[in-house]
Structures are given as structure tokens and as C-alpha cells.
Amino acid sequence: MSTSAVLRMFRVRPETPMPPDGRMALADHLRELRGRILRVVALLVVATVVALFFYDQLFGLILRPYNEARSMLGSSVRTKPVITGAGTALLLQLKICALAAVVVASPYWLYQIWAFILPGLHPNEKRWTRAFAAIAGPLFVVGVGIGYYVLPKGLSVLIGFTPAHVQNLLEFNDYFTFFTRMLLVFGVAFEVPLFVVLLNLAGVVSGRTLAKYRPWIVVGVFVFAAVATPSTDPFSMLMLAIPMVLLFMVSELIARLVDRRRRRADELADYDDDEISPLESRDDDYRVSDLSEEDD
């Protein structure tokens, strides 16, 4: 395969000319999806290779919540991390570097998701989605940071169930799975309100519908937070549920503003360029009545 053929696989622009209505052919949609996926994969591979040079720092960063949890427990529970298996250490090193690549490259792969959806929206709505695309990456990182902050408390609760006179040998591969799940749950959860706004921009969900089902959505958020956080303490659940509820309120407010602007645009579109508006018609009636009074 030639170099030009390989580079063509990374293209995201349509090969066939787009009609005036802006609809893209299915083959061009599939080519764009392939190109964006390949771009994300290529960046993640490069970021993973770069992260290998910082493996010691990344390992200490991942082990820190466990050390903080062990200091919270004090001498009441004996625990230490262990690695079993000949190839486990190598696989664990690759997993840690891949996780770092996903977090660091989150603004880029989130932008690729938004950019793939953008062509299906109207020009005035694309302006909103570009702004949200700029917010999506930092918001994901903030969610991961909050998950990292509450992780020691959750670990201390779970490890605290270890019976007396029993040593808890924590298999590091299981701990890393728990660590990854906790951080990704917080990061993805912080993106949900942005996708709600995107659905509103696409005309799937209205602000009135969000307001109607607001109590059930709040209850669902707390249920999701209780299930998603592996620990049994309410602190971790609240640290996930409260920001999600606040972000949902913001997304509902934005959806209402978008719906209001959309209704105004539809009302103006109902009138032809040569058609008189109700306000102008009313002003003309007043002028006619004033002239008739003057004639009298």
C-alpha cells in the first residue's frame, strides 16, 4: 500500500461534492468515521509511547491513593500491594501508560466525536457545539480529578472490612482496574450534561421536557452515582451526584435558551420578505385612524 493511500485513510472531508442541502453520502460518512477513528488511535499510540518514559512517575501517582487509604486505616488493618504472574508487570505497565494517554488526549478524541456530529446541525447551532467541544476536554479532566480525590476515602472503606488478624494482599492488577473504573466513571459522568445539550441542539430533547422530568432525572443521577462508585461510603456518591445535578441544571438552562431562540427564528421564517408583520400592520392601522380623526 502506497503512502498516499495510507494518508487517504486519515481524510475526513467528503470525496463527493455535497448538495446545497448539506446532506452527505453514506460512503462519505463511513470514510469520515474511519478517518477520525484512525486519527484518535494514532494519537493514543504516540501518547502511550511517550508515557512509557514517565512510567515511574505514573506508577507513583496511581499508587498514592492506596498509600493514603492505608494511612487512614493506620495499624488496624495490615495490607500491601502484590503482583502475581510473569507477564503481569509488563501488561500493567502498558495499561498504565495507555490510561495516561486516554486522559491526556481526551480534548482531542472528544473533539473528534463532536466534529463527526457537527455536519448534521444547522450553521447557527454549530457555533454552540464548537464552544461545548472546547469545554468537553477540560470537563472530562475535572471529572477524573474529582474521582482521584475521592478514591482514597473509598479504598479505606473497602479495605476496612478486612477481618482482624488477616492480612489483605491487594493484587495490583485488580487495584488498577478499580482505579481505572473510578476515574473513567467520574470523567464520563461529567460529559453527560454536554451530550444532553447536544441532543437539544439536534432537536431530540427540548428544555420543557427536561424540566418536566427533572425530579426523576435527579433521582436517576443519585441512583447512578450509588451504583457507579464502588465504595459504600456516601461521600464518594455525593461527590459524583452533586456536580452532575448542577451540570444538568446548567444544561437545562442552555436548552431553554436554545429553544427560545429557535422559536423566534421559526416565527420570523413564517413571514415572507414582502409580507407585512403584525407589528407594522398595527402601526398602519393607528396611522389610518389618526388621519380619519383629523379629517373629522
Short mmCIF file of C-alpha atoms in Angstrom, two decimals:
data_model
loop_
_atom_site.label_atom_id
_atom_site.label_comp_id
_atom_site.label_asym_id
_atom_site.label_seq_id
_atom_site.Cartn_x
_atom_site.Cartn_y
_atom_site.Cartn_z
CA MET A 1 0.00 0.00 0.00
CA SER A 2 1.43 3.35 -1.05
CA THR A 3 1.93 6.29 1.30
CA SER A 4 -0.77 8.33 -0.45
CA ALA A 5 -3.26 5.51 0.07
CA VAL A 6 -2.43 5.36 3.77
CA LEU A 7 -2.79 9.12 4.16
CA ARG A 8 -6.10 8.98 2.29
CA MET A 9 -7.46 6.71 5.02
CA PHE A 10 -6.98 9.56 7.52
CA ARG A 11 -9.01 12.03 5.46
CA VAL A 12 -12.29 13.27 6.91
CA ARG A 13 -13.51 15.54 4.10
CA PRO A 14 -16.15 14.10 1.72
CA GLU A 15 -14.88 12.95 -1.66
CA THR A 16 -18.16 13.61 -3.48
CA PRO A 17 -19.48 17.20 -3.75
CA MET A 18 -22.12 17.99 -1.14
CA PRO A 19 -25.56 19.17 -2.37
CA PRO A 20 -26.96 22.58 -1.31
CA ASP A 21 -28.99 20.98 1.50
CA GLY A 22 -25.75 19.85 3.15
CA ARG A 23 -26.54 16.13 3.16
CA MET A 24 -23.53 13.85 2.99
CA ALA A 25 -23.47 10.49 1.22
CA LEU A 26 -23.37 7.37 3.39
CA ALA A 27 -19.99 6.34 1.97
CA ASP A 28 -18.54 9.74 2.90
CA HIS A 29 -19.96 9.38 6.43
CA LEU A 30 -18.23 6.00 6.79
CA ARG A 31 -14.97 7.38 5.39
CA GLU A 32 -15.12 10.29 7.82
CA LEU A 33 -15.78 7.92 10.74
CA ARG A 34 -12.85 5.74 9.69
CA GLY A 35 -10.55 8.75 9.36
CA ARG A 36 -11.45 10.17 12.76
CA ILE A 37 -11.05 6.79 14.48
CA LEU A 38 -7.64 6.29 12.88
CA ARG A 39 -6.55 9.77 13.94
CA VAL A 40 -7.55 9.08 17.54
CA VAL A 41 -5.84 5.67 17.55
CA ALA A 42 -2.65 7.14 16.10
CA LEU A 43 -2.54 9.88 18.72
CA LEU A 44 -3.20 7.39 21.54
CA VAL A 45 -0.38 5.15 20.34
CA VAL A 46 2.05 8.08 20.24
CA ALA A 47 0.89 9.33 23.66
CA THR A 48 1.29 5.82 25.11
CA VAL A 49 4.88 5.60 23.83
CA VAL A 50 5.67 9.00 25.34
CA ALA A 51 4.07 7.93 28.65
CA LEU A 52 6.45 4.95 28.83
CA PHE A 53 9.28 7.39 29.57
CA PHE A 54 7.35 8.64 32.63
CA TYR A 55 6.26 5.22 33.90
CA ASP A 56 7.85 5.60 37.36
CA GLN A 57 6.06 8.90 37.99
CA LEU A 58 2.76 7.48 36.70
CA PHE A 59 3.12 4.39 38.89
CA GLY A 60 3.69 6.55 41.96
CA LEU A 61 0.69 8.70 41.03
CA ILE A 62 -1.55 5.64 40.77
CA LEU A 63 -0.25 4.10 43.99
CA ARG A 64 -0.70 7.33 46.00
CA PRO A 65 -4.47 6.88 46.71
CA TYR A 66 -3.75 3.41 48.09
CA ASN A 67 -0.99 4.74 50.35
CA GLU A 68 -3.30 7.49 51.59
CA ALA A 69 -6.04 4.93 52.29
CA ARG A 70 -3.58 2.77 54.20
CA SER A 71 -2.51 5.76 56.29
CA MET A 72 -6.20 6.46 57.08
CA LEU A 73 -6.61 2.92 58.38
CA GLY A 74 -3.44 3.09 60.48
CA SER A 75 -2.38 -0.14 62.14
CA SER A 76 -5.91 -1.54 62.37
CA VAL A 77 -5.58 -3.32 59.01
CA ARG A 78 -2.49 -4.95 57.52
CA THR A 79 -2.36 -4.61 53.75
CA LYS A 80 0.19 -4.36 50.96
CA PRO A 81 0.08 -4.47 47.14
CA VAL A 82 1.38 -7.53 45.27
CA ILE A 83 1.87 -8.55 41.64
CA THR A 84 1.43 -12.16 40.55
CA GLY A 85 2.44 -13.73 37.25
CA ALA A 86 5.47 -13.45 34.98
CA GLY A 87 3.95 -11.15 32.35
CA THR A 88 1.68 -9.17 34.64
CA ALA A 89 4.22 -6.43 35.27
CA LEU A 90 4.69 -5.75 31.54
CA LEU A 91 0.95 -5.74 30.82
CA LEU A 92 0.39 -3.49 33.81
CA GLN A 93 2.99 -1.03 32.53
CA LEU A 94 1.25 -0.86 29.13
CA LYS A 95 -2.16 -0.40 30.77
CA ILE A 96 -0.95 2.45 32.97
CA CYS A 97 0.62 4.28 30.03
CA ALA A 98 -2.49 3.71 27.90
CA LEU A 99 -4.70 5.15 30.64
CA ALA A 100 -2.47 8.22 30.87
CA ALA A 101 -2.72 8.61 27.08
CA VAL A 102 -6.53 8.45 27.17
CA VAL A 103 -6.74 11.13 29.87
CA VAL A 104 -4.16 13.47 28.33
CA ALA A 105 -5.59 13.11 24.82
CA SER A 106 -9.21 13.49 25.97
CA PRO A 107 -9.64 17.01 24.48
CA TYR A 108 -8.65 15.65 21.06
CA TRP A 109 -10.77 12.48 20.93
CA LEU A 110 -13.75 14.34 22.43
CA TYR A 111 -13.34 16.97 19.72
CA GLN A 112 -13.36 14.22 17.08
CA ILE A 113 -16.71 13.00 18.44
CA TRP A 114 -18.19 16.49 18.26
CA ALA A 115 -16.70 17.13 14.80
CA PHE A 116 -18.31 13.95 13.46
CA ILE A 117 -21.73 15.11 14.67
CA LEU A 118 -21.33 18.76 13.60
CA PRO A 119 -22.30 18.35 9.91
CA GLY A 120 -25.76 17.20 10.93
CA LEU A 121 -26.56 20.51 12.64
CA HIS A 122 -27.60 23.90 11.32
CA PRO A 123 -24.94 26.64 10.89
CA ASN A 124 -26.19 28.66 13.88
CA GLU A 125 -26.12 25.52 16.06
CA LYS A 126 -22.55 24.64 15.05
CA ARG A 127 -21.38 27.78 16.85
CA TRP A 128 -22.76 26.39 20.11
CA THR A 129 -21.25 22.94 19.63
CA ARG A 130 -17.79 24.36 18.95
CA ALA A 131 -17.98 26.10 22.31
CA PHE A 132 -19.07 22.89 24.01
CA ALA A 133 -16.30 20.96 22.28
CA ALA A 134 -13.80 23.34 23.87
CA ILE A 135 -15.39 22.66 27.28
CA ALA A 136 -15.67 18.86 26.89
CA GLY A 137 -11.98 18.06 27.31
CA PRO A 138 -11.33 20.17 30.44
CA LEU A 139 -14.60 18.94 31.94
CA PHE A 140 -13.51 15.33 31.47
CA VAL A 141 -10.19 16.08 33.16
CA VAL A 142 -12.02 17.79 36.06
CA GLY A 143 -14.20 14.70 36.50
CA VAL A 144 -11.12 12.46 36.54
CA GLY A 145 -9.51 14.79 39.11
CA ILE A 146 -12.52 14.59 41.42
CA GLY A 147 -12.54 10.81 41.09
CA TYR A 148 -8.85 10.74 42.03
CA TYR A 149 -9.58 12.97 45.03
CA VAL A 150 -12.34 10.75 46.49
CA LEU A 151 -10.57 7.46 45.70
CA PRO A 152 -8.57 7.17 48.97
CA LYS A 153 -11.74 7.51 51.05
CA GLY A 154 -13.48 4.78 49.07
CA LEU A 155 -10.46 2.48 49.31
CA SER A 156 -10.18 2.97 53.07
CA VAL A 157 -13.83 1.96 53.48
CA LEU A 158 -13.47 -1.17 51.36
CA ILE A 159 -10.15 -2.29 52.84
CA GLY A 160 -11.52 -1.55 56.33
CA PHE A 161 -13.79 -4.62 56.06
CA THR A 162 -10.72 -6.88 56.33
CA PRO A 163 -11.15 -9.10 59.43
CA ALA A 164 -8.74 -8.81 62.32
CA HIS A 165 -5.60 -10.98 62.26
CA VAL A 166 -5.91 -11.26 58.45
CA GLN A 167 -3.54 -9.53 56.05
CA ASN A 168 -5.08 -8.01 52.90
CA LEU A 169 -2.79 -8.72 49.94
CA LEU A 170 -4.11 -6.37 47.29
CA GLU A 171 -3.40 -7.70 43.80
CA PHE A 172 -2.21 -4.61 41.94
CA ASN A 173 -3.91 -5.57 38.68
CA ASP A 174 -7.28 -5.64 40.45
CA TYR A 175 -6.47 -2.36 42.14
CA PHE A 176 -5.63 -0.78 38.79
CA THR A 177 -8.95 -2.00 37.35
CA PHE A 178 -10.74 -0.43 40.30
CA PHE A 179 -8.68 2.77 39.87
CA THR A 180 -9.46 2.99 36.13
CA ARG A 181 -13.16 2.35 36.60
CA MET A 182 -13.44 5.01 39.30
CA LEU A 183 -11.69 7.70 37.26
CA LEU A 184 -13.43 6.96 33.96
CA VAL A 185 -16.86 6.87 35.63
CA PHE A 186 -16.30 10.35 37.03
CA GLY A 187 -14.86 11.65 33.76
CA VAL A 188 -17.64 10.26 31.55
CA ALA A 189 -20.35 11.30 34.03
CA PHE A 190 -19.24 14.92 33.72
CA GLU A 191 -19.76 14.69 29.94
CA VAL A 192 -23.42 13.60 30.19
CA PRO A 193 -24.84 17.17 30.51
CA LEU A 194 -22.93 18.22 27.38
CA PHE A 195 -24.47 15.37 25.42
CA VAL A 196 -27.88 16.45 26.73
CA VAL A 197 -27.29 19.90 25.26
CA LEU A 198 -26.14 18.28 22.01
CA LEU A 199 -29.40 16.30 21.84
CA ASN A 200 -31.26 19.55 22.38
CA LEU A 201 -29.36 21.22 19.54
CA ALA A 202 -30.22 18.26 17.32
CA GLY A 203 -33.91 18.68 18.19
CA VAL A 204 -34.22 15.37 20.04
CA VAL A 205 -34.83 16.76 23.56
CA SER A 206 -36.43 20.07 24.47
CA GLY A 207 -35.85 22.20 27.54
CA ARG A 208 -39.50 21.81 28.51
CA THR A 209 -39.13 18.03 28.51
CA LEU A 210 -36.03 18.25 30.72
CA ALA A 211 -37.92 20.47 33.16
CA LYS A 212 -40.88 18.08 33.19
CA TYR A 213 -38.77 15.05 34.11
CA ARG A 214 -36.31 16.95 36.31
CA PRO A 215 -37.25 15.20 39.61
CA TRP A 216 -36.86 11.77 38.02
CA ILE A 217 -33.57 12.76 36.43
CA VAL A 218 -32.21 13.92 39.80
CA VAL A 219 -33.26 10.63 41.40
CA GLY A 220 -31.68 8.75 38.50
CA VAL A 221 -28.43 10.68 38.93
CA PHE A 222 -28.20 9.68 42.60
CA VAL A 223 -29.01 6.06 41.78
CA PHE A 224 -26.36 6.07 39.07
CA ALA A 225 -23.82 7.62 41.46
CA ALA A 226 -24.59 4.98 44.10
CA VAL A 227 -24.11 2.14 41.59
CA ALA A 228 -21.15 3.63 39.73
CA THR A 229 -19.00 4.35 42.78
CA PRO A 230 -17.61 1.01 44.00
CA SER A 231 -17.25 2.10 47.64
CA THR A 232 -20.11 2.01 50.12
CA ASP A 233 -19.45 5.42 51.70
CA PRO A 234 -21.89 8.26 50.90
CA PHE A 235 -19.02 10.74 50.42
CA SER A 236 -17.97 9.27 47.06
CA MET A 237 -21.59 9.10 45.90
CA LEU A 238 -22.25 12.74 46.76
CA MET A 239 -19.01 13.90 45.12
CA LEU A 240 -20.29 12.37 41.88
CA ALA A 241 -24.02 13.12 42.18
CA ILE A 242 -23.94 16.78 43.25
CA PRO A 243 -21.74 18.05 40.37
CA MET A 244 -23.81 16.02 37.91
CA VAL A 245 -27.04 17.59 39.18
CA LEU A 246 -25.55 21.09 38.96
CA LEU A 247 -24.29 20.44 35.44
CA PHE A 248 -27.72 19.10 34.48
CA MET A 249 -29.32 22.32 35.74
CA VAL A 250 -26.92 24.32 33.57
CA SER A 251 -27.68 22.11 30.55
CA GLU A 252 -31.43 22.58 31.11
CA LEU A 253 -30.96 26.37 31.21
CA ILE A 254 -28.95 26.29 27.97
CA ALA A 255 -31.59 24.06 26.35
CA ARG A 256 -34.32 26.54 27.27
CA LEU A 257 -32.32 29.41 25.74
CA VAL A 258 -31.75 27.42 22.56
CA ASP A 259 -35.46 26.54 22.34
CA ARG A 260 -36.40 30.20 22.78
CA ARG A 261 -34.08 31.33 20.00
CA ARG A 262 -35.32 28.51 17.79
CA ARG A 263 -38.96 29.54 18.29
CA ARG A 264 -38.15 33.15 17.41
CA ALA A 265 -36.37 32.03 14.26
CA ASP A 266 -39.33 29.85 13.27
CA GLU A 267 -41.76 32.72 13.82
CA LEU A 268 -39.71 35.00 11.60
CA ALA A 269 -39.42 32.27 8.97
CA ASP A 270 -43.23 32.05 8.73
CA TYR A 271 -43.35 35.51 7.11
CA ASP A 272 -42.29 36.16 3.55
CA ASP A 273 -39.96 39.03 2.74
CA ASP A 274 -42.83 41.02 1.19
CA GLU A 275 -45.35 40.10 3.87
CA ILE A 276 -46.18 42.74 6.46
CA SER A 277 -45.55 41.84 10.08
CA PRO A 278 -48.33 42.13 12.72
CA LEU A 279 -46.47 45.00 14.41
CA GLU A 280 -46.21 47.01 11.21
CA SER A 281 -49.86 46.28 10.39
CA ARG A 282 -50.89 47.58 13.78
CA ASP A 283 -48.85 50.76 13.30
CA ASP A 284 -50.52 51.32 9.90
CA ASP A 285 -53.97 50.94 11.48
CA TYR A 286 -53.08 53.56 14.06
CA ARG A 287 -51.92 55.95 11.35
CA VAL A 288 -55.14 55.47 9.37
CA SER A 289 -57.29 56.05 12.45
CA ASP A 290 -55.33 59.21 13.31
CA LEU A 291 -55.79 60.60 9.80
CA SER A 292 -59.52 59.87 9.86
CA GLU A 293 -59.85 61.71 13.17
CA GLU A 294 -58.00 64.71 11.75
CA ASP A 295 -60.31 64.79 8.72
CA ASP A 296 -63.33 64.78 11.01
#
